PDB file of C-alpha atoms in Angstrom:
ATOM      1  CA  MET V 241     180.921 -55.116 -16.396  1.00  0.00           C
ATOM      2  CA  ILE V 242     180.824 -58.810 -15.570  1.00  0.00           C
ATOM      3  CA  GLN V 243     177.099 -59.414 -15.075  1.00  0.00           C
ATOM      4  CA  THR V 244     176.536 -61.920 -12.300  1.00  0.00           C
ATOM      5  CA  GLU V 245     173.393 -64.050 -12.475  1.00  0.00           C
ATOM      6  CA  GLY V 246     170.779 -62.951  -9.948  1.00  0.00           C
ATOM      7  CA  VAL V 247     172.744 -59.811  -9.062  1.00  0.00           C
ATOM      8  CA  ALA V 248     171.349 -56.485 -10.257  1.00  0.00           C
ATOM      9  CA  ALA V 249     173.585 -53.680 -11.489  1.00  0.00           C
ATOM     10  CA  VAL V 250     173.212 -50.271  -9.846  1.00  0.00           C
ATOM     11  CA  THR V 251     174.556 -46.915 -11.032  1.00  0.00           C
ATOM     12  CA  ASP V 252     175.319 -43.469  -9.673  1.00  0.00           C
ATOM     13  CA  ALA V 253     171.798 -42.482 -10.792  1.00  0.00           C
ATOM     14  CA  ASP V 254     169.818 -45.177  -8.958  1.00  0.00           C
ATOM     15  CA  PHE V 255     172.148 -46.101  -6.069  1.00  0.00           C
ATOM     16  CA  ASP V 256     170.337 -44.043  -3.422  1.00  0.00           C
ATOM     17  CA  ALA V 257     166.930 -45.515  -4.338  1.00  0.00           C
ATOM     18  CA  GLU V 258     168.077 -49.126  -4.854  1.00  0.00           C
ATOM     19  CA  VAL V 259     170.560 -49.391  -1.981  1.00  0.00           C
ATOM     20  CA  LEU V 260     169.969 -46.686   0.608  1.00  0.00           C
ATOM     21  CA  GLY V 261     166.187 -46.962   0.265  1.00  0.00           C
ATOM     22  CA  ALA V 262     166.026 -50.769   0.322  1.00  0.00           C
ATOM     23  CA  ASP V 263     163.750 -52.577   2.775  1.00  0.00           C
ATOM     24  CA  ARG V 264     166.462 -55.080   3.758  1.00  0.00           C
ATOM     25  CA  PRO V 265     170.261 -55.111   4.048  1.00  0.00           C
ATOM     26  CA  VAL V 266     172.079 -54.674   0.714  1.00  0.00           C
ATOM     27  CA  LEU V 267     175.453 -56.172  -0.199  1.00  0.00           C
ATOM     28  CA  VAL V 268     177.123 -53.986  -2.831  1.00  0.00           C
ATOM     29  CA  GLU V 269     180.055 -55.330  -4.831  1.00  0.00           C
ATOM     30  CA  PHE V 270     182.203 -52.526  -6.204  1.00  0.00           C
ATOM     31  CA  THR V 271     183.603 -54.193  -9.322  1.00  0.00           C
ATOM     32  CA  ALA V 272     185.330 -53.608 -12.669  1.00  0.00           C
ATOM     33  CA  ASP V 273     185.776 -55.498 -15.952  1.00  0.00           C
ATOM     34  CA  TRP V 274     189.547 -55.707 -15.471  1.00  0.00           C
ATOM     35  CA  CYS V 275     189.302 -57.189 -11.963  1.00  0.00           C
ATOM     36  CA  GLY V 276     190.277 -60.875 -11.804  1.00  0.00           C
ATOM     37  CA  PRO V 277     189.191 -61.450  -8.180  1.00  0.00           C
ATOM     38  CA  CYS V 278     185.800 -59.938  -9.089  1.00  0.00           C
ATOM     39  CA  ARG V 279     185.318 -62.760 -11.621  1.00  0.00           C
ATOM     40  CA  GLN V 280     186.221 -65.309  -8.916  1.00  0.00           C
ATOM     41  CA  LEU V 281     183.608 -63.763  -6.638  1.00  0.00           C
ATOM     42  CA  ALA V 282     180.798 -63.836  -9.249  1.00  0.00           C
ATOM     43  CA  PRO V 283     179.539 -67.394  -8.546  1.00  0.00           C
ATOM     44  CA  VAL V 284     179.709 -66.759  -4.786  1.00  0.00           C
ATOM     45  CA  LEU V 285     177.557 -63.631  -5.088  1.00  0.00           C
ATOM     46  CA  SER V 286     175.152 -65.355  -7.469  1.00  0.00           C
ATOM     47  CA  ALA V 287     174.622 -68.200  -4.975  1.00  0.00           C
ATOM     48  CA  LEU V 288     174.265 -65.752  -2.100  1.00  0.00           C
ATOM     49  CA  ALA V 289     171.702 -63.684  -4.019  1.00  0.00           C
ATOM     50  CA  SER V 290     169.494 -66.714  -4.665  1.00  0.00           C
ATOM     51  CA  GLU V 291     169.876 -68.328  -1.225  1.00  0.00           C
ATOM     52  CA  GLU V 292     169.358 -65.167   0.846  1.00  0.00           C
ATOM     53  CA  THR V 293     166.674 -63.496  -1.308  1.00  0.00           C
ATOM     54  CA  GLY V 294     164.374 -62.623   1.588  1.00  0.00           C
ATOM     55  CA  ARG V 295     167.118 -61.417   3.931  1.00  0.00           C
ATOM     56  CA  LEU V 296     169.676 -59.760   1.676  1.00  0.00           C
ATOM     57  CA  LYS V 297     169.704 -57.862  -1.601  1.00  0.00           C
ATOM     58  CA  VAL V 298     172.905 -58.276  -3.652  1.00  0.00           C
ATOM     59  CA  VAL V 299     173.918 -55.671  -6.264  1.00  0.00           C
ATOM     60  CA  GLN V 300     177.004 -54.665  -8.274  1.00  0.00           C
ATOM     61  CA  LEU V 301     178.386 -51.235  -9.081  1.00  0.00           C
ATOM     62  CA  ASP V 302     180.925 -50.769 -11.882  1.00  0.00           C
ATOM     63  CA  VAL V 303     183.548 -48.375 -10.504  1.00  0.00           C
ATOM     64  CA  ASP V 304     184.745 -47.281 -13.952  1.00  0.00           C
ATOM     65  CA  THR V 305     181.338 -45.998 -15.050  1.00  0.00           C
ATOM     66  CA  ASN V 306     180.057 -44.817 -11.646  1.00  0.00           C
ATOM     67  CA  PRO V 307     182.746 -42.597 -10.106  1.00  0.00           C
ATOM     68  CA  GLU V 308     180.374 -40.587  -7.902  1.00  0.00           C
ATOM     69  CA  ILE V 309     179.328 -43.454  -5.611  1.00  0.00           C
ATOM     70  CA  THR V 310     182.812 -45.002  -5.713  1.00  0.00           C
ATOM     71  CA  THR V 311     184.287 -41.715  -4.463  1.00  0.00           C
ATOM     72  CA  ARG V 312     181.487 -41.119  -1.935  1.00  0.00           C
ATOM     73  CA  TYR V 313     182.407 -44.302  -0.077  1.00  0.00           C
ATOM     74  CA  GLY V 314     186.175 -44.059  -0.594  1.00  0.00           C
ATOM     75  CA  VAL V 315     186.463 -47.320  -2.535  1.00  0.00           C
ATOM     76  CA  LEU V 316     190.023 -47.857  -3.774  1.00  0.00           C
ATOM     77  CA  SER V 317     190.374 -51.639  -4.233  1.00  0.00           C
ATOM     78  CA  MET V 318     188.353 -54.151  -6.246  1.00  0.00           C
ATOM     79  CA  PRO V 319     186.389 -56.021  -5.273  1.00  0.00           C
ATOM     80  CA  THR V 320     185.147 -54.094  -2.269  1.00  0.00           C
ATOM     81  CA  LEU V 321     182.033 -55.498  -0.635  1.00  0.00           C
ATOM     82  CA  MET V 322     179.940 -53.113   1.452  1.00  0.00           C
ATOM     83  CA  VAL V 323     176.821 -53.910   3.401  1.00  0.00           C
ATOM     84  CA  PHE V 324     174.259 -51.124   3.770  1.00  0.00           C
ATOM     85  CA  ARG V 325     171.456 -51.281   6.306  1.00  0.00           C
ATOM     86  CA  GLU V 326     168.815 -48.557   6.683  1.00  0.00           C
ATOM     87  CA  GLY V 327     170.788 -46.275   4.376  1.00  0.00           C
ATOM     88  CA  GLU V 328     174.108 -46.582   6.208  1.00  0.00           C
ATOM     89  CA  PRO V 329     177.249 -48.607   5.431  1.00  0.00           C
ATOM     90  CA  VAL V 330     177.625 -51.094   8.295  1.00  0.00           C
ATOM     91  CA  LYS V 331     180.408 -53.360   7.015  1.00  0.00           C
ATOM     92  CA  SER V 332     183.178 -53.233   4.415  1.00  0.00           C
ATOM     93  CA  MET V 333     185.366 -56.077   3.134  1.00  0.00           C
ATOM     94  CA  VAL V 334     188.050 -56.047   0.440  1.00  0.00           C
ATOM     95  CA  GLY V 335     188.961 -58.985  -1.785  1.00  0.00           C
ATOM     96  CA  ALA V 336     187.407 -62.204  -3.017  1.00  0.00           C
ATOM     97  CA  ARG V 337     186.526 -64.871  -0.489  1.00  0.00           C
ATOM     98  CA  PRO V 338     184.838 -68.283  -0.460  1.00  0.00           C
ATOM     99  CA  LYS V 339     181.094 -68.391   0.190  1.00  0.00           C
ATOM    100  CA  ARG V 340     181.387 -69.973   3.648  1.00  0.00           C
ATOM    101  CA  ARG V 341     183.701 -67.222   4.865  1.00  0.00           C
ATOM    102  CA  LEU V 342     181.539 -64.494   3.325  1.00  0.00           C
ATOM    103  CA  LEU V 343     178.449 -65.890   5.066  1.00  0.00           C
ATOM    104  CA  GLN V 344     180.334 -65.924   8.391  1.00  0.00           C
ATOM    105  CA  GLU V 345     181.359 -62.295   7.877  1.00  0.00           C
ATOM    106  CA  LEU V 346     177.779 -61.306   7.064  1.00  0.00           C
ATOM    107  CA  GLU V 347     176.191 -63.056  10.062  1.00  0.00           C
ATOM    108  CA  ASP V 348     176.182 -59.982  12.274  1.00  0.00           C
ATOM    109  CA  VAL V 349     174.679 -57.633   9.662  1.00  0.00           C
ATOM    110  CA  ILE V 350     171.885 -59.621   8.008  1.00  0.00           C
TER     111      ILE V 350
END
């Protein structure tokens, strides 16, 4: 998996604890090694993770090695970005986007 600076990797095993049990909203990127747009999104997520540390947790989940969570949330396209708040998915977006647009789309959930 493309490891993005400042963005933790989660797995099927720790997803519930790291994401559903988090004390703040969590942005999950469903990603894969073979996904070109995921690589384009990496610097955007890295910047977001460092700038919004207190308000938002940013993590990645590799869909190829974590099929249980990928299936649970019906993720079919990479990258899919999902925001979870208080254990529930509250927003889902598909595809890479520039940081300004991503921040606009996150305004109502963080």
